[in-house]
Amino acid sequence: MNLRFCTAAILCLAGCLSAHSDDRYRVYLGTYTDDQSKGIYQCEFNATDGSLSSATLAAETSSPSFLAFHPNNRFLYAVNERTARISAFQIDPSTGNLTLLNSQPSQGGAPCHLVVDPTGKNVLVANYTGGSCLCVPISPDGSLGDATSFQQHVGERTHAHSIHVDAANRYALCCDLGLDQVITYRFDPEQGMLASEEIFDAPKGSGPRHFAWHPSGNTAFINGESNLTIIRCRYDASSGKLTQQQVLSTLPADVIRNGGSTAETVVHPSGKFVYVSNRNPYNSIAIFAIDSDTHELSVVGHQSSGIQTPRNFAIDPTGNFMLVANQSGGNVIVFRINPSTGQLTPTQTSVRVANPVCVRFMKLEVEE
């Protein structure tokens, strides 16, 4: 009897610990470095209550303004925007600390965005200054090889701002803010090659910056940095072609625009909502509902509480919380997401870190 009781208690405890571990994530924060910020920071996030631990330095490196994980979660990659390099780090699974493996030149100025393709064989990078994108191979040990493909955008004012691969890993789409275009490249992950395929002309003066996929894979949402808009497009996965469907302002209807810019676009894991960050002087997150059948957007509202120059932001994998990087506020703040309406409610939870510009969640592995 006692043995059965003890066994049941142990199993119950193990189940509780397992359930608890499922709600814990390591959050990596990219920053612009200066006297206060030294590189990539990390903290722990509890998705049960939205709490955050204090941030600690995971790796000292120059202005790691955007981060991406390898699919095996053993490696992290960062653009070093001010030194025009791409860095590879190995992740210590127990501490979360990062060890530099190597870095490669970005072959263009101010690399500002990168992704790892789903095979884990390549890093794709967008260079803001000069407007270009490239593909860098990943070795089995996580280090970066010499670039295998480089694409220079052509025009009077080229500023590539982000690059994204589709669900089939067949095409890579690069937003060029200066050209008002999204350029589709046919992507060969085995050879690490990019070849120009399609060009989407965004509305003139919109400045396409960042890009988010709907979970269905057939709709894309692009934020217009220059004119503070969100652009909904239909995506043809067979050709890589985007077709414009809808354009909405990211500002409240009663606000007369005077400067400002957008920064990031994020789709909720449920596919029911999409969010865009508005920077100075508006400092808010715009909230849109997505029609389940047509993917047409409708305005839900705006949240501005505690927000100061919001750059990148991210939704935790449970879909219950949003973490917003306040570049000029010197912190990352937490909002609770209403699963029915998409509205954001301040939680009064935040973590101090200087010049945060990128937020990335990784499942916290707990030893059994």
GROMACS .gro file of C-alpha atoms in nm, residues 13-360:
model
  348
   13LEU     CA    1   0.536   1.506  -0.891
   14ALA     CA    2   0.704   1.417  -1.220
   15GLY     CA    3   0.389   1.518  -1.407
   16CYS     CA    4   0.374   1.849  -1.225
   17LEU     CA    5   0.740   1.920  -1.298
   18SER     CA    6   0.693   1.826  -1.662
   19ALA     CA    7   0.387   2.050  -1.693
   20HIS     CA    8   0.580   2.332  -1.530
   21SER     CA    9   0.876   2.288  -1.762
   22ASP     CA   10   0.643   2.306  -2.062
   23ASP     CA   11   0.559   2.664  -1.962
   24ARG     CA   12   0.915   2.789  -1.930
   25TYR     CA   13   1.114   2.953  -2.207
   26ARG     CA   14   1.453   3.112  -2.244
   27VAL     CA   15   1.426   3.453  -2.409
   28TYR     CA   16   1.720   3.594  -2.603
   29LEU     CA   17   1.739   3.967  -2.657
   30GLY     CA   18   1.933   4.138  -2.935
   31THR     CA   19   2.052   4.494  -2.867
   32TYR     CA   20   2.240   4.791  -3.002
   33THR     CA   21   2.562   4.802  -2.804
   34ASP     CA   22   2.705   5.104  -2.623
   35ASP     CA   23   2.840   5.183  -2.276
   36GLN     CA   24   2.537   5.009  -2.121
   37SER     CA   25   2.464   4.722  -2.355
   38LYS     CA   26   2.732   4.466  -2.438
   39GLY     CA   27   2.560   4.220  -2.672
   40ILE     CA   28   2.302   3.941  -2.654
   41TYR     CA   29   2.110   3.904  -2.326
   42GLN     CA   30   1.893   3.624  -2.193
   43CYS     CA   31   1.620   3.587  -1.932
   44GLU     CA   32   1.365   3.323  -1.836
   45PHE     CA   33   0.995   3.358  -1.916
   46ASN     CA   34   0.715   3.170  -1.739
   47ALA     CA   35   0.416   3.139  -1.973
   48THR     CA   36   0.189   3.038  -1.683
   49ASP     CA   37   0.192   3.381  -1.522
   50GLY     CA   38   0.387   3.598  -1.767
   51SER     CA   39   0.678   3.656  -1.530
   52LEU     CA   40   1.034   3.734  -1.639
   53SER     CA   41   1.364   3.686  -1.461
   54SER     CA   42   1.638   3.950  -1.469
   55ALA     CA   43   1.839   3.970  -1.789
   56THR     CA   44   2.200   3.849  -1.795
   57LEU     CA   45   2.464   3.879  -2.067
   58ALA     CA   46   2.470   3.564  -2.282
   59ALA     CA   47   2.744   3.680  -2.520
   60GLU     CA   48   2.941   3.997  -2.572
   61THR     CA   49   2.920   4.097  -2.938
   62SER     CA   50   2.878   4.417  -3.139
   63SER     CA   51   2.520   4.537  -3.202
   64PRO     CA   52   2.344   4.202  -3.254
   65SER     CA   53   2.026   4.369  -3.377
   66PHE     CA   54   1.853   4.055  -3.505
   67LEU     CA   55   1.872   3.692  -3.398
   68ALA     CA   56   1.771   3.353  -3.540
   69PHE     CA   57   1.790   2.997  -3.408
   70HIS     CA   58   1.903   2.684  -3.587
   71PRO     CA   59   1.617   2.430  -3.609
   72ASN     CA   60   1.804   2.197  -3.370
   73ASN     CA   61   1.817   2.478  -3.108
   74ARG     CA   62   2.190   2.418  -3.055
   75PHE     CA   63   2.304   2.730  -3.239
   76LEU     CA   64   2.208   3.096  -3.257
   77TYR     CA   65   2.295   3.340  -3.535
   78ALA     CA   66   2.312   3.719  -3.516
   79VAL     CA   67   2.371   4.008  -3.751
   80ASN     CA   68   2.636   4.248  -3.622
   81GLU     CA   69   2.484   4.557  -3.775
   82ARG     CA   70   2.761   4.807  -3.703
   83THR     CA   71   3.054   4.585  -3.801
   84ALA     CA   72   2.883   4.431  -4.107
   85ARG     CA   73   2.928   4.070  -4.000
   86ILE     CA   74   2.716   3.762  -3.925
   87SER     CA   75   2.806   3.564  -3.612
   88ALA     CA   76   2.743   3.202  -3.515
   89PHE     CA   77   2.713   3.095  -3.151
   90GLN     CA   78   2.681   2.761  -2.977
   91ILE     CA   79   2.414   2.751  -2.705
   92ASP     CA   80   2.494   2.596  -2.367
   93PRO     CA   81   2.172   2.402  -2.298
   94SER     CA   82   2.211   2.423  -1.920
   95THR     CA   83   2.303   2.790  -1.879
   96GLY     CA   84   2.189   2.947  -2.204
   97ASN     CA   85   2.524   3.118  -2.243
   98LEU     CA   86   2.659   3.159  -2.595
   99THR     CA   87   3.004   3.069  -2.726
  100LEU     CA   88   3.119   3.235  -3.047
  101LEU     CA   89   3.196   2.979  -3.318
  102ASN     CA   90   3.296   3.221  -3.594
  103SER     CA   91   3.171   3.512  -3.801
  104GLN     CA   92   3.160   3.604  -4.168
  105PRO     CA   93   3.141   3.940  -4.349
  106SER     CA   94   2.792   4.032  -4.467
  107GLN     CA   95   2.931   4.172  -4.796
  108GLY     CA   96   2.714   4.480  -4.747
  109GLY     CA   97   2.660   4.755  -4.494
  110ALA     CA   98   2.432   4.735  -4.190
  111PRO     CA   99   2.302   4.375  -4.203
  112CYS     CA  100   1.968   4.411  -4.025
  113HIS     CA  101   1.776   4.084  -4.056
  114LEU     CA  102   1.843   3.713  -4.098
  115VAL     CA  103   1.667   3.377  -4.099
  116VAL     CA  104   1.783   3.016  -4.092
  117ASP     CA  105   1.617   2.803  -4.357
  118PRO     CA  106   1.412   2.504  -4.228
  119THR     CA  107   1.677   2.251  -4.333
  120GLY     CA  108   1.928   2.424  -4.105
  121LYS     CA  109   2.180   2.438  -4.388
  122ASN     CA  110   2.183   2.814  -4.460
  123VAL     CA  111   2.154   3.159  -4.308
  124LEU     CA  112   1.989   3.419  -4.532
  125VAL     CA  113   2.074   3.783  -4.460
  126ALA     CA  114   1.945   4.127  -4.566
  127ASN     CA  115   2.188   4.422  -4.585
  128TYR     CA  116   2.025   4.760  -4.536
  129THR     CA  117   2.301   4.987  -4.663
  130GLY     CA  118   2.344   4.941  -5.036
  131GLY     CA  119   2.051   4.699  -5.053
  132SER     CA  120   2.154   4.338  -5.096
  133CYS     CA  121   2.092   3.988  -4.965
  134LEU     CA  122   2.307   3.679  -4.939
  135CYS     CA  123   2.310   3.314  -4.841
  136VAL     CA  124   2.574   3.176  -4.602
  137PRO     CA  125   2.609   2.797  -4.551
  138ILE     CA  126   2.604   2.639  -4.206
  139SER     CA  127   2.856   2.365  -4.132
  140PRO     CA  128   2.757   2.057  -3.927
  141ASP     CA  129   2.930   2.208  -3.623
  142GLY     CA  130   2.714   2.523  -3.652
  143SER     CA  131   2.986   2.751  -3.785
  144LEU     CA  132   2.940   2.966  -4.096
  145GLY     CA  133   3.113   2.907  -4.429
  146ASP     CA  134   3.184   3.152  -4.709
  147ALA     CA  135   2.877   3.300  -4.876
  148THR     CA  136   2.744   3.087  -5.160
  149SER     CA  137   2.511   3.345  -5.317
  150PHE     CA  138   2.495   3.725  -5.319
  151GLN     CA  139   2.224   3.937  -5.477
  152GLN     CA  140   2.266   4.312  -5.523
  153HIS     CA  141   1.942   4.508  -5.558
  154VAL     CA  142   1.935   4.761  -5.841
  155GLY     CA  143   1.797   5.114  -5.812
  156GLU     CA  144   1.867   5.465  -5.694
  157ARG     CA  145   1.777   5.397  -5.331
  158THR     CA  146   1.818   5.035  -5.226
  159HIS     CA  147   1.763   4.937  -4.863
  160ALA     CA  148   1.694   4.567  -4.805
  161HIS     CA  149   1.531   4.534  -4.465
  162SER     CA  150   1.428   4.171  -4.417
  163ILE     CA  151   1.434   3.829  -4.581
  164HIS     CA  152   1.190   3.540  -4.533
  165VAL     CA  153   1.153   3.186  -4.670
  166ASP     CA  154   0.817   3.030  -4.749
  167ALA     CA  155   0.679   2.713  -4.593
  168ALA     CA  156   0.804   2.494  -4.878
  169ASN     CA  157   1.156   2.644  -4.850
  170ARG     CA  158   1.130   2.705  -5.224
  171TYR     CA  159   1.137   3.084  -5.234
  172ALA     CA  160   1.303   3.359  -5.032
  173LEU     CA  161   1.132   3.698  -5.026
  174CYS     CA  162   1.331   4.013  -4.950
  175CYS     CA  163   1.168   4.344  -4.856
  176ASP     CA  164   1.347   4.648  -4.999
  177LEU     CA  165   1.229   4.960  -4.819
  178GLY     CA  166   1.402   5.202  -5.056
  179LEU     CA  167   1.271   5.044  -5.377
  180ASP     CA  168   0.915   4.991  -5.245
  181GLN     CA  169   0.949   4.631  -5.359
  182VAL     CA  170   0.948   4.276  -5.230
  183ILE     CA  171   1.185   4.070  -5.443
  184THR     CA  172   1.120   3.696  -5.466
  185TYR     CA  173   1.420   3.468  -5.516
  186ARG     CA  174   1.406   3.103  -5.611
  187PHE     CA  175   1.596   2.932  -5.331
  188ASP     CA  176   1.800   2.613  -5.355
  189PRO     CA  177   1.883   2.511  -4.995
  190GLU     CA  178   2.110   2.227  -5.105
  191GLN     CA  179   2.338   2.453  -5.307
  192GLY     CA  180   2.269   2.768  -5.105
  193MET     CA  181   2.174   2.962  -5.416
  194LEU     CA  182   1.935   3.253  -5.476
  195ALA     CA  183   1.800   3.341  -5.821
  196SER     CA  184   1.568   3.634  -5.894
  197GLU     CA  185   1.215   3.519  -5.982
  198GLU     CA  186   0.943   3.779  -5.910
  199ILE     CA  187   0.907   4.142  -5.803
  200PHE     CA  188   0.612   4.277  -5.606
  201ASP     CA  189   0.566   4.653  -5.633
  202ALA     CA  190   0.434   4.777  -5.300
  203PRO     CA  191   0.240   5.105  -5.287
  204LYS     CA  192   0.467   5.398  -5.374
  205GLY     CA  193   0.621   5.551  -5.064
  206SER     CA  194   0.515   5.263  -4.838
  207GLY     CA  195   0.867   5.138  -4.761
  208PRO     CA  196   0.809   4.762  -4.709
  209ARG     CA  197   1.013   4.665  -4.403
  210HIS     CA  198   0.916   4.337  -4.233
  211PHE     CA  199   0.696   4.050  -4.337
  212ALA     CA  200   0.491   3.782  -4.162
  213TRP     CA  201   0.320   3.470  -4.292
  214HIS     CA  202  -0.029   3.357  -4.202
  215PRO     CA  203  -0.015   2.994  -4.076
  216SER     CA  204  -0.200   2.888  -4.392
  217GLY     CA  205   0.103   2.993  -4.598
  218ASN     CA  206  -0.109   3.160  -4.866
  219THR     CA  207  -0.127   3.510  -4.716
  220ALA     CA  208   0.150   3.752  -4.625
  221PHE     CA  209   0.138   4.071  -4.419
  222ILE     CA  210   0.395   4.346  -4.482
  223ASN     CA  211   0.437   4.661  -4.277
  224GLY     CA  212   0.502   4.983  -4.468
  225GLU     CA  213   0.761   5.160  -4.256
  226SER     CA  214   0.744   5.492  -4.438
  227ASN     CA  215   0.368   5.545  -4.456
  228LEU     CA  216   0.262   5.346  -4.144
  229THR     CA  217   0.051   5.081  -4.313
  230ILE     CA  218  -0.006   4.708  -4.321
  231ILE     CA  219  -0.028   4.548  -4.664
  232ARG     CA  220  -0.213   4.216  -4.704
  233CYS     CA  221  -0.107   4.003  -5.001
  234ARG     CA  222  -0.214   3.672  -5.148
  235TYR     CA  223   0.083   3.441  -5.196
  236ASP     CA  224   0.110   3.188  -5.479
  237ALA     CA  225   0.343   2.917  -5.348
  238SER     CA  226   0.388   2.769  -5.696
  239SER     CA  227   0.541   3.086  -5.841
  240GLY     CA  228   0.648   3.294  -5.540
  241LYS     CA  229   0.420   3.576  -5.656
  242LEU     CA  230   0.255   3.826  -5.421
  243THR     CA  231  -0.071   3.999  -5.512
  244GLN     CA  232  -0.190   4.299  -5.313
  245GLN     CA  233  -0.531   4.256  -5.149
  246GLN     CA  234  -0.567   4.528  -4.886
  247VAL     CA  235  -0.385   4.826  -4.731
  248LEU     CA  236  -0.477   4.972  -4.391
  249SER     CA  237  -0.326   5.244  -4.176
  250THR     CA  238  -0.160   5.130  -3.853
  251LEU     CA  239  -0.267   5.452  -3.679
  252PRO     CA  240  -0.603   5.526  -3.512
  253ALA     CA  241  -0.856   5.683  -3.748
  254ASP     CA  242  -0.861   6.012  -3.556
  255VAL     CA  243  -0.482   6.061  -3.565
  256ILE     CA  244  -0.333   6.296  -3.823
  257ARG     CA  245  -0.002   6.149  -3.928
  258ASN     CA  246   0.306   6.359  -3.851
  259GLY     CA  247   0.622   6.159  -3.908
  260GLY     CA  248   0.676   5.824  -3.738
  261SER     CA  249   0.741   5.479  -3.878
  262THR     CA  250   0.649   5.115  -3.830
  263ALA     CA  251   0.897   4.844  -3.733
  264GLU     CA  252   0.766   4.488  -3.697
  265THR     CA  253   0.480   4.264  -3.809
  266VAL     CA  254   0.383   3.949  -3.613
  267VAL     CA  255   0.095   3.707  -3.673
  268HIS     CA  256  -0.060   3.536  -3.370
  269PRO     CA  257   0.000   3.156  -3.366
  270SER     CA  258  -0.376   3.102  -3.399
  271GLY     CA  259  -0.383   3.296  -3.725
  272LYS     CA  260  -0.663   3.513  -3.585
  273PHE     CA  261  -0.468   3.837  -3.535
  274VAL     CA  262  -0.175   4.036  -3.672
  275TYR     CA  263   0.016   4.311  -3.492
  276VAL     CA  264   0.236   4.600  -3.611
  277SER     CA  265   0.461   4.825  -3.400
  278ASN     CA  266   0.440   5.204  -3.450
  279ARG     CA  267   0.747   5.402  -3.346
  280ASN     CA  268   0.794   5.767  -3.243
  281PRO     CA  269   0.587   5.969  -3.194
  282TYR     CA  270   0.301   5.715  -3.184
  283ASN     CA  271   0.469   5.440  -2.976
  284SER     CA  272   0.202   5.173  -2.992
  285ILE     CA  273   0.112   4.826  -3.113
  286ALA     CA  274  -0.163   4.823  -3.377
  287ILE     CA  275  -0.398   4.523  -3.352
  288PHE     CA  276  -0.587   4.372  -3.646
  289ALA     CA  277  -0.828   4.079  -3.665
  290ILE     CA  278  -0.789   3.832  -3.954
  291ASP     CA  279  -1.105   3.687  -4.111
  292SER     CA  280  -1.083   3.308  -4.086
  293ASP     CA  281  -1.203   3.254  -4.445
  294THR     CA  282  -1.084   3.549  -4.652
  295HIS     CA  283  -0.795   3.672  -4.431
  296GLU     CA  284  -0.935   4.024  -4.470
  297LEU     CA  285  -0.815   4.257  -4.195
  298SER     CA  286  -1.023   4.470  -3.962
  299VAL     CA  287  -0.896   4.714  -3.700
  300VAL     CA  288  -0.924   4.596  -3.339
  301GLY     CA  289  -0.740   4.879  -3.166
  302HIS     CA  290  -0.407   5.008  -3.036
  303GLN     CA  291  -0.208   4.958  -2.718
  304SER     CA  292   0.044   5.221  -2.605
  305SER     CA  293   0.084   5.168  -2.231
  306GLY     CA  294   0.452   5.181  -2.137
  307ILE     CA  295   0.568   5.156  -2.499
  308GLN     CA  296   0.871   5.363  -2.606
  309THR     CA  297   1.013   5.317  -2.957
  310PRO     CA  298   0.895   4.958  -3.004
  311ARG     CA  299   1.119   4.765  -3.242
  312ASN     CA  300   1.083   4.391  -3.275
  313PHE     CA  301   0.830   4.213  -3.052
  314ALA     CA  302   0.733   3.849  -3.017
  315ILE     CA  303   0.441   3.635  -2.902
  316ASP     CA  304   0.524   3.344  -2.672
  317PRO     CA  305   0.457   2.995  -2.816
  318THR     CA  306   0.143   2.952  -2.602
  319GLY     CA  307  -0.008   3.263  -2.766
  320ASN     CA  308  -0.096   3.414  -2.428
  321PHE     CA  309   0.166   3.687  -2.396
  322MET     CA  310   0.352   3.944  -2.606
  323LEU     CA  311   0.699   4.077  -2.523
  324VAL     CA  312   0.779   4.420  -2.669
  325ALA     CA  313   1.136   4.552  -2.705
  326ASN     CA  314   1.138   4.922  -2.609
  327GLN     CA  315   1.452   5.050  -2.778
  328SER     CA  316   1.449   5.395  -2.617
  329GLY     CA  317   1.273   5.276  -2.299
  330GLY     CA  318   1.557   5.044  -2.205
  331ASN     CA  319   1.333   4.750  -2.122
  332VAL     CA  320   1.120   4.465  -2.253
  333ILE     CA  321   0.758   4.475  -2.138
  334VAL     CA  322   0.492   4.204  -2.120
  335PHE     CA  323   0.130   4.219  -2.236
  336ARG     CA  324  -0.139   3.955  -2.191
  337ILE     CA  325  -0.325   3.867  -2.512
  338ASN     CA  326  -0.701   3.818  -2.511
  339PRO     CA  327  -0.747   3.498  -2.718
  340SER     CA  328  -1.094   3.604  -2.834
  341THR     CA  329  -1.035   3.968  -2.930
  342GLY     CA  330  -0.658   3.997  -2.968
  343GLN     CA  331  -0.653   4.296  -2.734
  344LEU     CA  332  -0.339   4.357  -2.527
  345THR     CA  333  -0.352   4.417  -2.151
  346PRO     CA  334  -0.047   4.551  -1.961
  347THR     CA  335   0.083   4.310  -1.698
  348GLN     CA  336   0.320   4.560  -1.528
  349THR     CA  337   0.597   4.303  -1.585
  350SER     CA  338   0.919   4.413  -1.751
  351VAL     CA  339   1.291   4.340  -1.760
  352ARG     CA  340   1.564   4.602  -1.785
  353VAL     CA  341   1.807   4.580  -2.077
  354ALA     CA  342   1.963   4.870  -2.265
  355ASN     CA  343   1.865   4.930  -2.629
  356PRO     CA  344   1.666   4.609  -2.688
  357VAL     CA  345   1.568   4.554  -3.050
  358CYS     CA  346   1.495   4.182  -3.094
  359VAL     CA  347   1.305   3.919  -2.889
  360ARG     CA  348   1.335   3.544  -2.949
   0.00000   0.00000   0.00000
